[in-house]
Amino acid sequence: MDTDPTPESEREESARVVTLLGRLRAEGSLVALVRGGMSMALRLDAANGVWWIEEPNSKWAPRRGQIVGMSFQLDGTVARCAAVFQDIEWVDGQRAWRLALPTHILYPKHRGAYRAVVLSEDVIPVEFHNAEGETFAGSLYDLSFTGLGAVVPVEAVPKPGMQDVTIGFERPLTLPVEVLNAWPEDEDPERVRIGGRFVGLRPGVQDRVDREVAALQRRWLRTRVRRA
């Protein structure tokens, strides 16, 4: 007997929703939401601003609610989360849950991209190489399958455009990056935060980027569990 209270039409509709979690798994990365030893998968319908929560070992019975603390820019079928996830709130029976995710999520049509945050206690150096042959040192603050965010000196990014960027992993990785935006650091006017996307990565290089993103995400999750 089917005890799922969710109407059949809603279940069919939810099955058509492209989920961030599903796309991330397909890219070799997994986000697990853990509260009190219970793992949950959070599905988002960005266009309508609603979520579903699923527990891996339970029957399909999604619980619904409104997303809090997100903003969207819609361009056809592309939904882009332009703001940092500050809080996602929902009510499950008599319990109110709140989850803070210090990250950005980009949601393009063809490829999901999760921005893995670099922990404050880790310093991953980056070097920006401009067209004049100058090199500027900075630090990475997030990394995704399709781009990065870094803090660099003001003179490193005089205007948006292409830069070669070397990321100081254990095995340094140099990538072509198109700088899309830059904004001043609140605490240091001599430095800026930049955001950029990778351009023309070969499959082997893309695989390396994906592995580094997954490693950063695993470290972030382990640290969150230890601090909980």
GROMACS .gro file of C-alpha atoms in nm:
model
  228
    1MET     CA    1   0.000   0.000   0.000
    2ASP     CA    2   0.134   0.342  -0.096
    3THR     CA    3   0.150   0.561   0.216
    4ASP     CA    4   0.319   0.850   0.042
    5PRO     CA    5   0.098   1.158   0.109
    6THR     CA    6   0.243   1.346  -0.187
    7PRO     CA    7  -0.005   1.369  -0.477
    8GLU     CA    8   0.092   1.165  -0.784
    9SER     CA    9   0.105   1.477  -1.000
   10GLU     CA   10   0.357   1.638  -0.765
   11ARG     CA   11   0.572   1.326  -0.758
   12GLU     CA   12   0.573   1.317  -1.138
   13GLU     CA   13   0.664   1.685  -1.150
   14SER     CA   14   0.944   1.642  -0.896
   15ALA     CA   15   1.090   1.361  -1.106
   16ARG     CA   16   1.131   1.609  -1.392
   17VAL     CA   17   1.316   1.864  -1.180
   18VAL     CA   18   1.685   1.867  -1.264
   19THR     CA   19   1.857   1.848  -0.927
   20LEU     CA   20   2.186   1.993  -0.819
   21LEU     CA   21   2.267   1.683  -0.616
   22GLY     CA   22   2.212   1.453  -0.912
   23ARG     CA   23   2.431   1.664  -1.138
   24LEU     CA   24   2.704   1.678  -0.876
   25ARG     CA   25   2.707   1.301  -0.838
   26ALA     CA   26   2.737   1.268  -1.215
   27GLU     CA   27   3.045   1.492  -1.200
   28GLY     CA   28   3.210   1.274  -0.934
   29SER     CA   29   3.134   1.494  -0.634
   30LEU     CA   30   2.879   1.441  -0.358
   31VAL     CA   31   2.726   1.682  -0.109
   32ALA     CA   32   2.585   1.508   0.199
   33LEU     CA   33   2.379   1.710   0.444
   34VAL     CA   34   2.426   1.562   0.790
   35ARG     CA   35   2.225   1.655   1.098
   36GLY     CA   36   2.232   1.437   1.409
   37GLY     CA   37   2.375   1.141   1.219
   38MET     CA   38   2.104   1.155   0.951
   39SER     CA   39   2.201   1.208   0.588
   40MET     CA   40   1.966   1.394   0.359
   41ALA     CA   41   1.969   1.497  -0.004
   42LEU     CA   42   1.844   1.846  -0.079
   43ARG     CA   43   1.685   1.898  -0.422
   44LEU     CA   44   1.621   2.247  -0.555
   45ASP     CA   45   1.374   2.374  -0.811
   46ALA     CA   46   1.549   2.705  -0.868
   47ALA     CA   47   1.294   2.853  -1.106
   48ASN     CA   48   1.011   2.814  -0.855
   49GLY     CA   49   1.216   2.869  -0.540
   50VAL     CA   50   1.119   2.543  -0.370
   51TRP     CA   51   1.310   2.249  -0.226
   52TRP     CA   52   1.260   1.878  -0.167
   53ILE     CA   53   1.434   1.678   0.105
   54GLU     CA   54   1.499   1.309   0.062
   55GLU     CA   55   1.648   1.059   0.306
   56PRO     CA   56   1.845   0.788   0.120
   57ASN     CA   57   1.700   0.495   0.314
   58SER     CA   58   1.338   0.608   0.317
   59LYS     CA   59   1.052   0.570   0.072
   60TRP     CA   60   1.018   0.846  -0.189
   61ALA     CA   61   0.828   1.104   0.011
   62PRO     CA   62   0.969   1.448  -0.059
   63ARG     CA   63   0.892   1.725   0.186
   64ARG     CA   64   0.845   2.067   0.034
   65GLY     CA   65   0.922   2.419   0.146
   66GLN     CA   66   1.036   2.762   0.037
   67ILE     CA   67   1.402   2.847  -0.013
   68VAL     CA   68   1.525   3.130   0.211
   69GLY     CA   69   1.829   3.347   0.145
   70MET     CA   70   1.878   3.293  -0.228
   71SER     CA   71   1.834   3.519  -0.527
   72PHE     CA   72   1.791   3.420  -0.890
   73GLN     CA   73   1.849   3.561  -1.234
   74LEU     CA   74   1.650   3.373  -1.495
   75ASP     CA   75   1.765   3.358  -1.856
   76GLY     CA   76   1.540   3.126  -2.053
   77THR     CA   77   1.580   2.781  -1.900
   78VAL     CA   78   1.899   2.874  -1.715
   79ALA     CA   79   1.864   2.945  -1.344
   80ARG     CA   80   2.165   3.102  -1.180
   81CYS     CA   81   2.198   3.135  -0.805
   82ALA     CA   82   2.363   3.476  -0.786
   83ALA     CA   83   2.389   3.500  -0.408
   84VAL     CA   84   2.574   3.304  -0.146
   85PHE     CA   85   2.360   3.045   0.030
   86GLN     CA   86   2.319   3.218   0.365
   87ASP     CA   87   2.052   2.998   0.518
   88ILE     CA   88   1.807   2.737   0.401
   89GLU     CA   89   1.524   2.693   0.648
   90TRP     CA   90   1.252   2.433   0.661
   91VAL     CA   91   1.010   2.280   0.908
   92ASP     CA   92   0.989   1.902   0.953
   93GLY     CA   93   0.699   1.820   1.181
   94GLN     CA   94   0.765   2.015   1.500
   95ARG     CA   95   1.136   2.065   1.430
   96ALA     CA   96   1.279   2.370   1.258
   97TRP     CA   97   1.604   2.313   1.071
   98ARG     CA   98   1.857   2.566   0.947
   99LEU     CA   99   2.154   2.489   0.726
  100ALA     CA  100   2.424   2.742   0.641
  101LEU     CA  101   2.627   2.668   0.327
  102PRO     CA  102   2.919   2.907   0.273
  103THR     CA  103   2.936   2.856  -0.100
  104HIS     CA  104   2.810   2.962  -0.440
  105ILE     CA  105   2.616   2.736  -0.670
  106LEU     CA  106   2.608   2.800  -1.043
  107TYR     CA  107   2.342   2.616  -1.238
  108PRO     CA  108   2.402   2.630  -1.614
  109LYS     CA  109   2.201   2.439  -1.869
  110HIS     CA  110   2.456   2.175  -1.961
  111ARG     CA  111   2.687   2.131  -1.663
  112GLY     CA  112   2.627   2.169  -1.289
  113ALA     CA  113   2.906   2.347  -1.102
  114TYR     CA  114   2.960   2.342  -0.729
  115ARG     CA  115   3.197   2.600  -0.587
  116ALA     CA  116   3.402   2.426  -0.319
  117VAL     CA  117   3.514   2.673  -0.052
  118VAL     CA  118   3.878   2.690   0.056
  119LEU     CA  119   3.887   2.674   0.437
  120SER     CA  120   4.023   2.981   0.615
  121GLU     CA  121   4.301   2.777   0.780
  122ASP     CA  122   4.425   2.662   0.438
  123VAL     CA  123   4.612   2.899   0.212
  124ILE     CA  124   4.626   2.789  -0.151
  125PRO     CA  125   4.844   3.034  -0.345
  126VAL     CA  126   4.766   3.147  -0.698
  127GLU     CA  127   4.974   3.340  -0.950
  128PHE     CA  128   4.817   3.554  -1.222
  129HIS     CA  129   5.023   3.599  -1.540
  130ASN     CA  130   4.910   3.889  -1.758
  131ALA     CA  131   4.975   3.960  -2.125
  132GLU     CA  132   5.272   4.186  -2.040
  133GLY     CA  133   5.454   3.896  -1.873
  134GLU     CA  134   5.399   4.024  -1.519
  135THR     CA  135   5.314   3.784  -1.237
  136PHE     CA  136   5.099   3.871  -0.935
  137ALA     CA  137   5.057   3.651  -0.628
  138GLY     CA  138   4.723   3.594  -0.457
  139SER     CA  139   4.521   3.323  -0.286
  140LEU     CA  140   4.237   3.096  -0.389
  141TYR     CA  141   3.907   3.120  -0.199
  142ASP     CA  142   3.685   2.889  -0.404
  143LEU     CA  143   3.704   2.650  -0.696
  144SER     CA  144   3.442   2.491  -0.919
  145PHE     CA  145   3.435   2.256  -1.217
  146THR     CA  146   3.409   2.560  -1.444
  147GLY     CA  147   3.583   2.850  -1.268
  148LEU     CA  148   3.752   2.996  -0.963
  149GLY     CA  149   3.751   3.283  -0.717
  150ALA     CA  150   4.069   3.443  -0.585
  151VAL     CA  151   4.198   3.743  -0.392
  152VAL     CA  152   4.471   3.931  -0.582
  153PRO     CA  153   4.638   4.275  -0.584
  154VAL     CA  154   4.442   4.550  -0.759
  155GLU     CA  155   4.701   4.582  -1.036
  156ALA     CA  156   4.671   4.211  -1.124
  157VAL     CA  157   4.333   4.259  -1.291
  158PRO     CA  158   4.318   4.604  -1.455
  159LYS     CA  159   4.014   4.500  -1.661
  160PRO     CA  160   3.817   4.184  -1.739
  161GLY     CA  161   3.991   3.954  -1.983
  162MET     CA  162   4.204   3.641  -2.022
  163GLN     CA  163   4.474   3.548  -1.771
  164ASP     CA  164   4.688   3.240  -1.716
  165VAL     CA  165   4.650   3.137  -1.354
  166THR     CA  166   4.873   2.891  -1.167
  167ILE     CA  167   4.711   2.730  -0.862
  168GLY     CA  168   4.960   2.611  -0.601
  169PHE     CA  169   4.827   2.264  -0.530
  170GLU     CA  170   5.072   1.991  -0.432
  171ARG     CA  171   5.114   1.955  -0.808
  172PRO     CA  172   5.076   2.313  -0.944
  173LEU     CA  173   4.812   2.355  -1.213
  174THR     CA  174   4.813   2.636  -1.474
  175LEU     CA  175   4.478   2.717  -1.634
  176PRO     CA  176   4.348   2.975  -1.885
  177VAL     CA  177   4.092   3.190  -1.703
  178GLU     CA  178   3.856   3.455  -1.838
  179VAL     CA  179   3.811   3.711  -1.562
  180LEU     CA  180   3.442   3.803  -1.548
  181ASN     CA  181   3.420   4.031  -1.246
  182ALA     CA  182   3.625   4.197  -0.976
  183TRP     CA  183   3.525   4.380  -0.661
  184PRO     CA  184   3.724   4.542  -0.376
  185GLU     CA  185   3.812   4.355  -0.060
  186ASP     CA  186   3.633   4.511   0.238
  187GLU     CA  187   3.933   4.478   0.468
  188ASP     CA  188   4.210   4.571   0.222
  189PRO     CA  189   4.149   4.832  -0.052
  190GLU     CA  190   4.472   4.728  -0.225
  191ARG     CA  191   4.331   4.384  -0.306
  192VAL     CA  192   4.031   4.265  -0.504
  193ARG     CA  193   3.825   3.949  -0.527
  194ILE     CA  194   3.794   3.818  -0.879
  195GLY     CA  195   3.569   3.557  -1.034
  196GLY     CA  196   3.651   3.384  -1.359
  197ARG     CA  197   3.571   3.085  -1.577
  198PHE     CA  198   3.803   2.830  -1.735
  199VAL     CA  199   3.832   2.842  -2.113
  200GLY     CA  200   3.921   2.552  -2.344
  201LEU     CA  201   4.035   2.295  -2.088
  202ARG     CA  202   4.153   1.962  -2.230
  203PRO     CA  203   3.968   1.655  -2.093
  204GLY     CA  204   4.265   1.543  -1.881
  205VAL     CA  205   4.302   1.889  -1.729
  206GLN     CA  206   3.927   1.907  -1.661
  207ASP     CA  207   3.949   1.572  -1.481
  208ARG     CA  208   4.226   1.712  -1.262
  209VAL     CA  209   4.016   2.019  -1.178
  210ASP     CA  210   3.720   1.796  -1.090
  211ARG     CA  211   3.937   1.589  -0.855
  212GLU     CA  212   4.067   1.902  -0.680
  213VAL     CA  213   3.711   2.033  -0.635
  214ALA     CA  214   3.603   1.700  -0.485
  215ALA     CA  215   3.904   1.698  -0.249
  216LEU     CA  216   3.826   2.050  -0.124
  217GLN     CA  217   3.463   1.955  -0.068
  218ARG     CA  218   3.557   1.640   0.128
  219ARG     CA  219   3.788   1.846   0.350
  220TRP     CA  220   3.515   2.104   0.411
  221LEU     CA  221   3.266   1.831   0.507
  222ARG     CA  222   3.513   1.662   0.745
  223THR     CA  223   3.584   1.995   0.913
  224ARG     CA  224   3.213   2.072   0.951
  225VAL     CA  225   3.153   1.733   1.114
  226ARG     CA  226   3.443   1.781   1.358
  227ARG     CA  227   3.315   2.125   1.459
  228ALA     CA  228   2.952   2.015   1.499
   0.00000   0.00000   0.00000
